[in-house]
Coordinates of C-alpha atoms in Angstrom, one line a residue:
X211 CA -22.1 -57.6 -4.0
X212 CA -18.7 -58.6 -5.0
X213 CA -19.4 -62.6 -3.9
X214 CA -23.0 -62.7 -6.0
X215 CA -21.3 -61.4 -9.1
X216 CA -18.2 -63.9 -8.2
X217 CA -21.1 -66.7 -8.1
X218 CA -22.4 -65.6 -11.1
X219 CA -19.1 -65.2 -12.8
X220 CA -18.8 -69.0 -11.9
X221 CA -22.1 -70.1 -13.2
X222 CA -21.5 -68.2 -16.3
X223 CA -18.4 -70.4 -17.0
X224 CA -20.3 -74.1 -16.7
X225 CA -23.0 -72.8 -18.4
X226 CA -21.7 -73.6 -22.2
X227 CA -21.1 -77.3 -20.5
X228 CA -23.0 -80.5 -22.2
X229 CA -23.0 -82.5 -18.9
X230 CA -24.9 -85.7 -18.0
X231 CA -24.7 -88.2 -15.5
X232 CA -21.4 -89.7 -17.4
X233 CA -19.1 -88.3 -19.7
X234 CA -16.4 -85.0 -20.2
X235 CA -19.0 -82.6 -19.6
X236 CA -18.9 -83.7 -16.2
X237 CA -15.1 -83.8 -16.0
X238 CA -15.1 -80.8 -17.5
X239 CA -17.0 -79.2 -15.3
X240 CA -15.4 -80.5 -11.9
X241 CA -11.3 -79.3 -13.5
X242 CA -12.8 -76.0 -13.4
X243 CA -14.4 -76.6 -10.0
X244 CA -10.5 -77.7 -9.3
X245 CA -9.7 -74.1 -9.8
X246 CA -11.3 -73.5 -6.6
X247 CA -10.8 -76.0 -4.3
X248 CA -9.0 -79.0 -4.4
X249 CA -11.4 -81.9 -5.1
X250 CA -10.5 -85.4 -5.6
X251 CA -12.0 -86.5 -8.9
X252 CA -13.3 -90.2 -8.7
X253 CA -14.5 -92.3 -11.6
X254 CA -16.3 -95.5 -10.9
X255 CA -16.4 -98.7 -14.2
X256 CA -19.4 -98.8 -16.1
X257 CA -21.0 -102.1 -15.3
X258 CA -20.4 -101.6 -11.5
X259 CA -23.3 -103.2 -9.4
X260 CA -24.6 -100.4 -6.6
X261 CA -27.3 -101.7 -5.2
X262 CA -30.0 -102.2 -6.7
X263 CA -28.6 -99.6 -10.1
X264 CA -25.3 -100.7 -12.4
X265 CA -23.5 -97.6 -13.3
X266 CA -24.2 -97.1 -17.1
X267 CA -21.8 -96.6 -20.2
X268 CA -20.2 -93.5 -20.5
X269 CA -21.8 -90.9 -22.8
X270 CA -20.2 -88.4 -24.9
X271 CA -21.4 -86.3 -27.5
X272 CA -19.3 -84.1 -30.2
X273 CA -22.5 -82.9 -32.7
X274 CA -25.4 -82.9 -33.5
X275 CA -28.4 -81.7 -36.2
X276 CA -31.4 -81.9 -38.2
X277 CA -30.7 -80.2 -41.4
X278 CA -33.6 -79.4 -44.3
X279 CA -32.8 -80.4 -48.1
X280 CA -31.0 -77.2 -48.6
X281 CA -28.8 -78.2 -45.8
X282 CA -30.2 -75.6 -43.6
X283 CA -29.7 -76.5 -39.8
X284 CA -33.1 -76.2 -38.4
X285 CA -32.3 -78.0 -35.0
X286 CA -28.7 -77.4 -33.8
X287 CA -26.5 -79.5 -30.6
X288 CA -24.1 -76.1 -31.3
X289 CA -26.7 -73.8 -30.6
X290 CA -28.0 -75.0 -27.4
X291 CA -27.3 -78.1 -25.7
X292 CA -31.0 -78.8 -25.1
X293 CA -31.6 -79.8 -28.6
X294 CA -30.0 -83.3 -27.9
X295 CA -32.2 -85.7 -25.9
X296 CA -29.3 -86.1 -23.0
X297 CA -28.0 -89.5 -23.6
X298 CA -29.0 -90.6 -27.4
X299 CA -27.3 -92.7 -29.4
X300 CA -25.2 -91.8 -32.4
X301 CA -27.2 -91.7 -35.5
X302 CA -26.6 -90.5 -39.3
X303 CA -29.8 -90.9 -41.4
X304 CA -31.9 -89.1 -44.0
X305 CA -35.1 -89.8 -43.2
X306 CA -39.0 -87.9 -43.5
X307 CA -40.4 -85.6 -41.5
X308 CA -42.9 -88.0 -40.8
X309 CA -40.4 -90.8 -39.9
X310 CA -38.6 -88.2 -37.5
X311 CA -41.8 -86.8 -36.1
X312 CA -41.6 -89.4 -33.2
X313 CA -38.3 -88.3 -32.1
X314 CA -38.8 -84.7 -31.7
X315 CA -40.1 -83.0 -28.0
X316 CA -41.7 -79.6 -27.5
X317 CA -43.7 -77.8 -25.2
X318 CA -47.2 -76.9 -26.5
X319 CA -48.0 -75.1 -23.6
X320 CA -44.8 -73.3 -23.5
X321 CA -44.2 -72.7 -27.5
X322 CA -41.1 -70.6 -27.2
X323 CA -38.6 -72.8 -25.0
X324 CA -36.9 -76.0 -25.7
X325 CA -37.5 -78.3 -23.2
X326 CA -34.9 -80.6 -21.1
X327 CA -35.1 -84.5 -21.8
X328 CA -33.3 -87.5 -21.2
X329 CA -33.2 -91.1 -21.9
X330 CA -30.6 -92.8 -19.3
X331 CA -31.6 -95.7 -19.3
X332 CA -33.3 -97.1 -22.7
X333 CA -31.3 -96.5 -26.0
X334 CA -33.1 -93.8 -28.0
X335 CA -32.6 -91.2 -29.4
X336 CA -34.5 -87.2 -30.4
X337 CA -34.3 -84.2 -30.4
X338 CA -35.6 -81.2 -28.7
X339 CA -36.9 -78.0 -29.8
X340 CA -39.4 -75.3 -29.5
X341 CA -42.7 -76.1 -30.4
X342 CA -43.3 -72.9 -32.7
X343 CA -40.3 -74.4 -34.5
X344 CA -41.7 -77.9 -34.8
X345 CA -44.9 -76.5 -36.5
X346 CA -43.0 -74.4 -38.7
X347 CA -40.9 -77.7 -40.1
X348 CA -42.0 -78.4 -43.2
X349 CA -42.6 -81.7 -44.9
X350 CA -39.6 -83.5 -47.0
X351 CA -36.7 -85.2 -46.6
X352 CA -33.8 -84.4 -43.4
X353 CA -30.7 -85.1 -43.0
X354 CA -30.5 -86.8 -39.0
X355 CA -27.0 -86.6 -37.4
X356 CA -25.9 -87.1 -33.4
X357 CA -22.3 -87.7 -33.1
X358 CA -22.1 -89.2 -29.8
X359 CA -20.5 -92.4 -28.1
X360 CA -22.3 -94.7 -25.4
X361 CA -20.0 -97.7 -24.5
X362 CA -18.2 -98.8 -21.4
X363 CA -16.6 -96.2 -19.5
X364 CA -16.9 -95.2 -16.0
X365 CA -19.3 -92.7 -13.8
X366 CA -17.4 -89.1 -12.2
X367 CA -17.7 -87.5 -9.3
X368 CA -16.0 -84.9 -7.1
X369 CA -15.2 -85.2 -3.1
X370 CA -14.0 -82.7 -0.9
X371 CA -13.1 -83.0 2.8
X372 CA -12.6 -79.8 5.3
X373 CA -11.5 -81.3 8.5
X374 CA -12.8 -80.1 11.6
X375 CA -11.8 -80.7 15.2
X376 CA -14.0 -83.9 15.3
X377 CA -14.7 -86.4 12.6
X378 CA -18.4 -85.9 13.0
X379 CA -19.4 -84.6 9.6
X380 CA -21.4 -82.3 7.9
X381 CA -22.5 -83.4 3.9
X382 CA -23.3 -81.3 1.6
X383 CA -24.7 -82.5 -1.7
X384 CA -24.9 -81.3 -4.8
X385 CA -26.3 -82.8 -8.6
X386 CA -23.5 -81.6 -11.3
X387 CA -25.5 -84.0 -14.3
X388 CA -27.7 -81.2 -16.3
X389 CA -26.4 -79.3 -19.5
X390 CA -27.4 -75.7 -19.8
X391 CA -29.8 -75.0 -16.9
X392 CA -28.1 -72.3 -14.5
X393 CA -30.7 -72.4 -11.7
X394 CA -31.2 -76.2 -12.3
X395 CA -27.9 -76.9 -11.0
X396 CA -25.3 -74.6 -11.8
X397 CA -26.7 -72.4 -8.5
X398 CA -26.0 -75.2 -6.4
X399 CA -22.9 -76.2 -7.9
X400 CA -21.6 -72.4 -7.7
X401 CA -22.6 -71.9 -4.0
X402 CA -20.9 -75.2 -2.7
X403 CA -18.4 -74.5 -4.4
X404 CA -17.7 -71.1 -2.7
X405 CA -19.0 -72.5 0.4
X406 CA -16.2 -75.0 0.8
X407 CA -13.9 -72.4 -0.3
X408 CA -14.8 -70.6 2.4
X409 CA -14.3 -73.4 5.3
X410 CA -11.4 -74.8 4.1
X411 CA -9.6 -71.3 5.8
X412 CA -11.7 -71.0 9.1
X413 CA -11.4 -73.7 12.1
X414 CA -14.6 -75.6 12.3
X415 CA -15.8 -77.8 15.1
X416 CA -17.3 -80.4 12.2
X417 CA -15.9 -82.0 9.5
X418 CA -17.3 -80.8 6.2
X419 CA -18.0 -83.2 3.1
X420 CA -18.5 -82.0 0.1
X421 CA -20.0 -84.4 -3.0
X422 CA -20.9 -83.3 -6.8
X423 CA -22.6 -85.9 -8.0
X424 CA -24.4 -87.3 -10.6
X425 CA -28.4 -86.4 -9.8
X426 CA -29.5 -90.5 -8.4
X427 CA -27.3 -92.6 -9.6
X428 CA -24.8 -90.8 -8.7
X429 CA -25.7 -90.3 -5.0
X430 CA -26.4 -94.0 -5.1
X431 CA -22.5 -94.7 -6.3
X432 CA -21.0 -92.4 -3.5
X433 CA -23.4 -94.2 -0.6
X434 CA -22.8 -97.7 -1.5
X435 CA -18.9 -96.8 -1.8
X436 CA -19.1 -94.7 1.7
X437 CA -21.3 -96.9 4.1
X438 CA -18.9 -96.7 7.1
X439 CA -18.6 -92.8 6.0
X440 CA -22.0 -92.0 6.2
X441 CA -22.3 -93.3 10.3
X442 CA -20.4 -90.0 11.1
X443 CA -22.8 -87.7 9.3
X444 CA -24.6 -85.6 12.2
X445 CA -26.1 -83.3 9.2
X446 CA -26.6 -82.7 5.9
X447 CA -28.0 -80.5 2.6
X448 CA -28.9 -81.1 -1.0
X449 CA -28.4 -77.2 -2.0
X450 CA -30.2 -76.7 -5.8
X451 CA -32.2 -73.6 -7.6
X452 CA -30.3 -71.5 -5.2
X453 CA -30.5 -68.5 -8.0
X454 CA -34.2 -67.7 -9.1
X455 CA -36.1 -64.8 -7.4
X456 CA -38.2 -67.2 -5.2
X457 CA -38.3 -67.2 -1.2
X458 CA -36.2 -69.4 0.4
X459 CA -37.6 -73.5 0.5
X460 CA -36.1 -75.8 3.1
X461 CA -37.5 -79.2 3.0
X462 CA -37.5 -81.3 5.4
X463 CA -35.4 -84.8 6.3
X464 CA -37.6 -87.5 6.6
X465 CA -37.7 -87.8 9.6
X466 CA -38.7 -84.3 9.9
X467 CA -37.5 -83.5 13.2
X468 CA -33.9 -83.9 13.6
X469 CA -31.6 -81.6 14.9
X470 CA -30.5 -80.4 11.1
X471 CA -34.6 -80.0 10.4
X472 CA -34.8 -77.6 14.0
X473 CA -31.7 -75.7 13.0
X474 CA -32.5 -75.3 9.3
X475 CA -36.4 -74.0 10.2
X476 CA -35.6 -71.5 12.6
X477 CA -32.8 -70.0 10.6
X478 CA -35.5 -69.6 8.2
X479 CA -38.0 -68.4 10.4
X480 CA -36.1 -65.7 11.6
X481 CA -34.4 -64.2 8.7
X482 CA -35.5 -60.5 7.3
X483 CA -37.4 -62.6 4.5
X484 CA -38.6 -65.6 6.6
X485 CA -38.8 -68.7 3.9
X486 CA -41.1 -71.7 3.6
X487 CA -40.9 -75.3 5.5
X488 CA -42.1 -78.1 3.4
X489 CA -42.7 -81.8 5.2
X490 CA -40.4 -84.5 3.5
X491 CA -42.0 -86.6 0.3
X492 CA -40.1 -88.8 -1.7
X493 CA -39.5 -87.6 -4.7
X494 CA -37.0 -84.6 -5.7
X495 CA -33.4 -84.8 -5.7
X496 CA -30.8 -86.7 -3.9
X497 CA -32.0 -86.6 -0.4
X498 CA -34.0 -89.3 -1.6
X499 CA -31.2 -91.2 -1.7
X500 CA -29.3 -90.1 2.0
X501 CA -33.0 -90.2 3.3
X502 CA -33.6 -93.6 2.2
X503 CA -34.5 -96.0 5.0
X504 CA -31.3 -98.0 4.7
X505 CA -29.3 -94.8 5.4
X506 CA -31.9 -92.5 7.0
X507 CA -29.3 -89.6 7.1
X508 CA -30.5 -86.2 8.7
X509 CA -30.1 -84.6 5.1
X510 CA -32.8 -81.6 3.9
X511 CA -33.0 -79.7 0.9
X512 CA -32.1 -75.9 1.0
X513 CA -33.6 -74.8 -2.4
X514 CA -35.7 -71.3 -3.4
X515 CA -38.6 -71.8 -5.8
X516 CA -39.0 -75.8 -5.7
X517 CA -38.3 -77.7 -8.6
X518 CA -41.6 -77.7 -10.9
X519 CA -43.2 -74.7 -9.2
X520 CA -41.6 -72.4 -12.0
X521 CA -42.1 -72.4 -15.0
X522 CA -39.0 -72.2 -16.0
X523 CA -38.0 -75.6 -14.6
X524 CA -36.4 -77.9 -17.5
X525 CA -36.4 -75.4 -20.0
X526 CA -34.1 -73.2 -22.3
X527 CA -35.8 -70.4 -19.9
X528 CA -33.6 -71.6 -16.9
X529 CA -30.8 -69.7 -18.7
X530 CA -27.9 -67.0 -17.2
X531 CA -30.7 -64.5 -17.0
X532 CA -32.8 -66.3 -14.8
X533 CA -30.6 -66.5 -12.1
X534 CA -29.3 -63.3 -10.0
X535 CA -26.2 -62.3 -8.2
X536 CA -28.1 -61.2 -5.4
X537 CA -30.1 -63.9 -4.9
X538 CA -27.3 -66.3 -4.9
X539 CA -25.8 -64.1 -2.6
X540 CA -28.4 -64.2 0.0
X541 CA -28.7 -68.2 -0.6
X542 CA -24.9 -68.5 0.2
X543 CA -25.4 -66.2 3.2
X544 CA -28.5 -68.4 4.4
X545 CA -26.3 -71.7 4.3
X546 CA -23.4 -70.2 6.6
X547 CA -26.6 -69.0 8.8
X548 CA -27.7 -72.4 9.3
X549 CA -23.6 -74.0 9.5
X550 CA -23.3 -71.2 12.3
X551 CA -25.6 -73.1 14.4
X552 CA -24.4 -76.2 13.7
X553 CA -21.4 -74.9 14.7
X554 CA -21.8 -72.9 17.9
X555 CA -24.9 -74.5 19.8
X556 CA -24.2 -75.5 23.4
X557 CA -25.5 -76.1 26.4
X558 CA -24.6 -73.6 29.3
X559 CA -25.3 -73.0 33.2
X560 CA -26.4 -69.6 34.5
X561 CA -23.5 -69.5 37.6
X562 CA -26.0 -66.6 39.6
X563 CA -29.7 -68.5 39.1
X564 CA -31.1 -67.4 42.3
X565 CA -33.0 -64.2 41.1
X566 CA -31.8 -62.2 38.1
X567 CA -28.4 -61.1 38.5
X568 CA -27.3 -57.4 38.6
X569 CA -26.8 -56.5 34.4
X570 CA -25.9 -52.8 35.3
X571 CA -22.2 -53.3 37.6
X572 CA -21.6 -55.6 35.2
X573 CA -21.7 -53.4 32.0
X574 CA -24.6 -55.2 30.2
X575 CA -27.4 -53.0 31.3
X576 CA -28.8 -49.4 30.2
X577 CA -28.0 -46.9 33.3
X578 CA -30.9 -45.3 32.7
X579 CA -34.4 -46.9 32.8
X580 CA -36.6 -46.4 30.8
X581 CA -34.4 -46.4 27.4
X582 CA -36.0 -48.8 24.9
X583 CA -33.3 -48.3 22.5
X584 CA -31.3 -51.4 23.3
X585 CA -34.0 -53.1 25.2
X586 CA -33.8 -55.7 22.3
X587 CA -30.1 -56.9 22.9
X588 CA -30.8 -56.8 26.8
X589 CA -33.7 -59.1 26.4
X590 CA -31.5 -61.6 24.9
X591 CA -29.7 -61.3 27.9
X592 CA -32.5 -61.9 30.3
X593 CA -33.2 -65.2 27.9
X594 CA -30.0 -66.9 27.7
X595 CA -29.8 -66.4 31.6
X596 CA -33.7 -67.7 32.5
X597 CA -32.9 -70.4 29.2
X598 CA -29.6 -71.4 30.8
X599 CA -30.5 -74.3 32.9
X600 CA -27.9 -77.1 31.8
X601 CA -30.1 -78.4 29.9
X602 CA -31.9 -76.0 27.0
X603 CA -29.2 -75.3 24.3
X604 CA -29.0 -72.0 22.3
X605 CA -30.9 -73.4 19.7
X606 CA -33.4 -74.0 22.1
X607 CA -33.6 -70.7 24.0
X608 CA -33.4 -68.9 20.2
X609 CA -36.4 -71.3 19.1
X610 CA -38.2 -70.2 22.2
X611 CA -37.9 -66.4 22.5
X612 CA -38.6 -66.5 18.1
X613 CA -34.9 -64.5 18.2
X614 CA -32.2 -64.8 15.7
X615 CA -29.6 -67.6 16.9
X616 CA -26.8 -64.7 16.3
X617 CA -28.4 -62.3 18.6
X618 CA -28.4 -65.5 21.4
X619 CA -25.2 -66.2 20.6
X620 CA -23.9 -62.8 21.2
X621 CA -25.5 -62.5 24.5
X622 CA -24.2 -65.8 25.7
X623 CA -20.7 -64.6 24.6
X624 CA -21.2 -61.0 26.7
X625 CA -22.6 -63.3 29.7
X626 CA -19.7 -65.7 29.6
X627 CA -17.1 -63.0 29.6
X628 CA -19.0 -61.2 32.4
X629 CA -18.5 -64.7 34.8
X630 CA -22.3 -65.1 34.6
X631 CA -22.4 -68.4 32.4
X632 CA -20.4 -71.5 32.0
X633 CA -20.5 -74.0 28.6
X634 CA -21.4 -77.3 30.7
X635 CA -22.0 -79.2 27.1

């Protein structure tokens, strides 16, 4: 499982990472992303007009605690990033527990974990903690501190481009804005990451985009500065909470029945594990954005257990423990599934249609009948030949006979070499 634990290895290093939708956390996190493949950083003003949004002013943070009158810290930024509400504003204050009450978050209903919170887009600021930690605060005077910065600076986010033999792209999105939450993005960070990796040293028949953005408003920055870009894209994925122990969860484009929708369902369909289809809705991550009706991309989400169907969503629980090199594994192994397709689809003509051509002379049959034990790979055979018409593609045939796209593939391949099939498209 040497490419899990490598995935895991990766995830282990962003982890520590304060990131938000602006700021060094993010730049941070993409120079080690640099260590891997070669991205081009780019950083767009603060006060830029996309759309309908304006990219914000750049946050940073450096520290941050509530400390008792002994000085005791009993919330700490250094501990775990989760104790900031992402985005506050700097503040030094001694103030009552009473008068800090409204600025503090928990989870009653989950009293051990610290929940995730922002505030983007209003100036406040708070804290988070656990709630058994709230109700053990005791009354008296605190000393309030968050050492952070919000003025003008600019939005980041990293591009990468694996050129293919046709400049008809694949995109393949990723959110790179939340602090310590491994499944919630770091999984989908690490396995882009390794996926790109991976293309840039094989030829590919598409050209392969890869974004880490900012969740929204990022997305938003990289369409409105990429509108003749995005008339290429033929596919695309949002990959996140790749790690956890869930099945696997593709949902759908909103159109729901594009080619990436057909590929990406029967990939599922057909694995050992077969996962789950969900029908588009719009809300979740950035295929919202690539989805929306101005752009209308063919972009789905490749995710495992769905984001608020675990109850570790947003939490301190979403930590390195949550996530596993094996599952990571098998979600990186899913993806190349499903770019395998996209890859190696075609149309093809059976060349001997009248009546089922003689297998056996030809080296693709058993000699003696009877013998079930490759009855399976011969059955592909007889598919791709009845399926081969000129105008059913692979995908199609696979879809049809409920058979693996590889297994298709590989008979097509044994068919063409044995001057019974001919690619027509």
């Amino acid at each position: 499982m040497s490419t899990g634990n490598d995935l895991y290895e990766l995830i282990v290093r962003l982890y520590p990472i304060c990131r938000s939708i602006t700021g060094d956390g993010v730049r941070q996190t993409l120079s080690i992303l640099s260590e891997y493949i070669p991205l081009d950083v780019v950083e767009t003003p603060s006060g830029t007009d996309v759309y309908d949004w304006t990219v914000p002013d750049e946050w940073n943070i450096r520290d941050a605690y509530v400390a008792d009158a002994s000085g005791r810290k009993v919330i700490d930024f250094q501990a775990h990033n989760l104790h900031v509400l992402n985005y506050s504003v700097g503040i030094r204050k001694r103030m009552t527990l009473e008068e800090l009450r409204p600025h503090l978050y928990s989870l009653p209903d989950q009293p051990d974990l610290i929940p995730y919170r922002t505030s983007y887009y209003s100036r406040n600021w708070g804290f988070c903690l656990a709630d058994k930690d709230l109700k053990a605060l005791e009354e008296g005077e605190y000393e309030v501190v968050i050492d952070s910065t919000l003025e003008p600076g600019s939005l980041t986010y990293g591009e990468l481009v694996v050129p293919g033999e046709t400049d008809e792209e694949v995109l393949v999105s990723t959110h790179i804005c939340h602090p310590s939450l491994a499944n919630d993005n770091l999984s989908g960070i690490a396995i882009a990451t390794f996926l790109a990796r991976s293309l840039a040293s094989k030829r590919s028949r598409f050209t392969y985009r890869f974004v880490f953005v900012p969740g929204t408003i990022g997305s938003i920055t990289w369409l409105s500065r990429n509108e003749e870009t995005v008339k290429r894209i033929r596919h695309g994925f949002v990959l996140t909470g790749l790690g956890d122990a869930g099945g696997l969860v593709y949902k759908q484009s909103r159109r729901g029945n594009v080619s990436t929708d057909r590929i990406a369902e029967h990939v599922l369909n057909t694995r050992a594990q077969p996962g789950r289809i969900i029908p588009w809705h719009p809300y979740g991550y950035d295929e919202r954005q690539y989805c929306s009706p101005g752009f209308d991309l063919p972009v789905g989400r490749l995710s495992r257990s769905p984001h608020g169907e675990f109850p570790e969503y947003h939490t301190s629980a979403d930590n390195l423990g949550f996530v596993k090199a094996e599952q990571l594994e098998d979600s990186l192994k899913c993806v190349e599934e499903i770019l395998e397709v996209i890859e190696e689809d075609a149309i093809y003509q059976n060349l001997n249609p009248k009546g089922e051509p003689r297998l056996g002379k030809r080296g693709l049959y058993r000699s003696v009948a009877g013998q079930t034990d490759k009855q399976w790979s011969e059955l592909d055979l007889l598919w791709v030949l009845s399926g081969s018409d000129s105008e059913q593609s692979l995908l199609d045939i696979a879809v049809h006979a409920k058979r693996p796209f590889s297994s298709i593939r590989r008979a097509a391949d044994d068919l063409i070499s044995a001057g019974l099939l001919k690619q027509v498209r």
